[in-house]
Short mmCIF file of C-alpha atoms in Angstrom, two decimals:
data_model
loop_
_atom_site.label_atom_id
_atom_site.label_comp_id
_atom_site.label_asym_id
_atom_site.label_seq_id
_atom_site.Cartn_x
_atom_site.Cartn_y
_atom_site.Cartn_z
CA UNK A 496 -5.45 -13.08 -30.49
CA UNK A 497 -8.45 -10.90 -31.32
CA UNK A 498 -11.95 -11.19 -29.86
CA UNK A 499 -13.31 -13.09 -32.87
CA UNK A 500 -10.50 -15.64 -32.51
CA UNK A 501 -11.30 -16.22 -28.86
CA UNK A 502 -15.00 -16.59 -29.62
CA UNK A 503 -14.19 -19.05 -32.41
CA UNK A 504 -12.15 -21.20 -30.03
CA UNK A 505 -14.94 -21.16 -27.44
CA UNK A 506 -17.48 -22.13 -30.09
CA UNK A 507 -15.27 -24.95 -31.35
CA UNK A 508 -14.92 -26.31 -27.81
CA UNK A 509 -18.68 -26.16 -27.33
CA UNK A 510 -19.22 -27.94 -30.63
CA UNK A 511 -16.74 -30.71 -29.89
CA UNK A 512 -18.39 -31.34 -26.54
CA UNK A 513 -21.85 -31.09 -28.06
CA UNK A 514 -21.05 -33.44 -30.94
CA UNK A 515 -20.73 -36.26 -28.46
CA UNK A 516 -24.48 -36.01 -27.94
CA UNK A 517 -26.98 -37.64 -30.25
CA UNK A 518 -29.13 -35.25 -32.26
CA UNK A 519 -32.71 -35.66 -31.12
CA UNK A 520 -35.97 -34.00 -32.19
CA UNK A 521 -35.83 -31.98 -29.00
CA UNK A 522 -32.41 -30.66 -29.99
CA UNK A 523 -33.83 -29.37 -33.25
CA UNK A 524 -36.82 -27.73 -31.53
CA UNK A 525 -34.59 -26.12 -28.88
CA UNK A 526 -32.18 -24.87 -31.54
CA UNK A 527 -34.89 -23.44 -33.75
CA UNK A 528 -36.47 -21.68 -30.79
CA UNK A 529 -33.17 -20.16 -29.67
CA UNK A 530 -32.21 -19.25 -33.23
CA UNK A 531 -35.50 -17.46 -33.87
CA UNK A 532 -35.12 -15.44 -30.66
CA UNK A 533 -31.56 -14.46 -31.54
CA UNK A 534 -32.57 -13.58 -35.11
CA UNK A 535 -35.37 -11.40 -33.76
CA UNK A 536 -32.98 -9.69 -31.34
CA UNK A 537 -30.56 -8.97 -34.18
CA UNK A 538 -33.36 -7.97 -36.55
CA UNK A 539 -32.48 -10.62 -39.13
CA UNK A 540 -34.96 -12.81 -41.02
CA UNK A 541 -35.11 -16.29 -39.51
CA UNK A 542 -34.32 -18.13 -42.73
CA UNK A 543 -31.33 -15.89 -43.45
CA UNK A 544 -30.08 -16.36 -39.88
CA UNK A 545 -30.16 -20.16 -40.16
CA UNK A 546 -28.77 -20.20 -43.71
CA UNK A 547 -25.86 -17.96 -42.68
CA UNK A 548 -24.94 -20.18 -39.75
CA UNK A 549 -25.22 -23.29 -41.89
CA UNK A 550 -22.66 -21.89 -44.35
CA UNK A 551 -19.88 -21.84 -41.76
CA UNK A 552 -21.05 -24.41 -39.22
CA UNK A 553 -23.07 -27.41 -40.36
CA UNK A 554 -23.65 -28.37 -36.71
CA UNK A 555 -25.23 -25.01 -35.88
CA UNK A 556 -28.42 -26.63 -34.54
CA UNK A 557 -26.47 -28.63 -31.99
CA UNK A 558 -24.51 -25.53 -30.99
CA UNK A 559 -27.68 -23.47 -30.44
CA UNK A 560 -29.40 -26.27 -28.51
CA UNK A 561 -26.33 -26.76 -26.34
CA UNK A 562 -26.17 -23.07 -25.47
CA UNK A 563 -29.87 -23.24 -24.55
CA UNK A 564 -29.37 -26.30 -22.33
CA UNK A 565 -26.41 -24.64 -20.62
CA UNK A 566 -28.61 -21.66 -19.78
CA UNK A 567 -26.64 -19.04 -21.72
CA UNK A 568 -28.21 -15.61 -21.75
CA UNK A 569 -29.59 -14.50 -25.10
CA UNK A 570 -27.12 -11.60 -25.23
CA UNK A 571 -24.24 -14.06 -24.88
CA UNK A 572 -25.67 -16.29 -27.61
CA UNK A 573 -25.82 -13.20 -29.84
CA UNK A 574 -22.16 -12.44 -29.13
CA UNK A 575 -21.18 -15.99 -30.10
CA UNK A 576 -23.32 -15.96 -33.25
CA UNK A 577 -22.38 -12.55 -34.67
CA UNK A 578 -18.90 -13.50 -36.03
CA UNK A 579 -20.33 -16.73 -37.47
CA UNK A 580 -23.24 -14.87 -39.05
CA UNK A 581 -20.87 -12.35 -40.57
CA UNK A 582 -18.81 -15.13 -42.15
CA UNK A 583 -21.96 -16.88 -43.30
CA UNK A 584 -23.32 -13.73 -44.92
CA UNK A 585 -20.02 -13.34 -46.77
CA UNK A 586 -20.30 -16.94 -48.01
CA UNK A 587 -23.91 -16.42 -49.12
CA UNK A 588 -22.98 -13.21 -50.91
CA UNK A 589 -20.10 -14.93 -52.66
CA UNK A 590 -22.41 -17.74 -53.71
CA UNK A 591 -25.49 -15.73 -54.76
CA UNK A 592 -24.10 -12.26 -55.39
CA UNK A 593 -25.14 -9.03 -53.74
CA UNK A 594 -28.64 -9.29 -52.28
CA UNK A 595 -30.62 -6.63 -50.41
CA UNK A 596 -31.44 -9.03 -47.56
CA UNK A 597 -27.76 -9.86 -47.04
CA UNK A 598 -26.73 -6.20 -47.08
CA UNK A 599 -29.53 -5.34 -44.66
CA UNK A 600 -28.56 -8.17 -42.30
CA UNK A 601 -24.89 -7.15 -42.39
CA UNK A 602 -25.86 -3.55 -41.53
CA UNK A 603 -27.97 -4.77 -38.61
CA UNK A 604 -25.07 -6.87 -37.30
CA UNK A 605 -22.75 -3.85 -37.47
CA UNK A 606 -25.33 -1.75 -35.65
CA UNK A 607 -25.71 -4.40 -32.95
CA UNK A 608 -21.92 -4.65 -32.49
CA UNK A 609 -21.52 -0.87 -32.28
CA UNK A 610 -24.30 -0.69 -29.65
CA UNK A 611 -22.64 -3.36 -27.50
#
């Protein structure tokens, strides 16, 4: 099993556990805060970050809030999000065609992965 497969399994486990919680306004605020920090770290526009995650994981807000509550380091949150973002960017590109923002975000993800 490759690294992306392992990360996907971990994310799915986190989501299943997190889905047992009720979505509250605090969850949304926590998730948006974490998401914006991760997007800034990766150099991706906030709206593109959230849209990409939403394409592959409708419960992305719960996932981000859960990682925040569990005290995950931002670098670890980035590692979890990168494969999901990559898939989401592919879905957005398939839906809307080639866009400069998508290409730029994909390049930044590749750069971040190669630096890690």
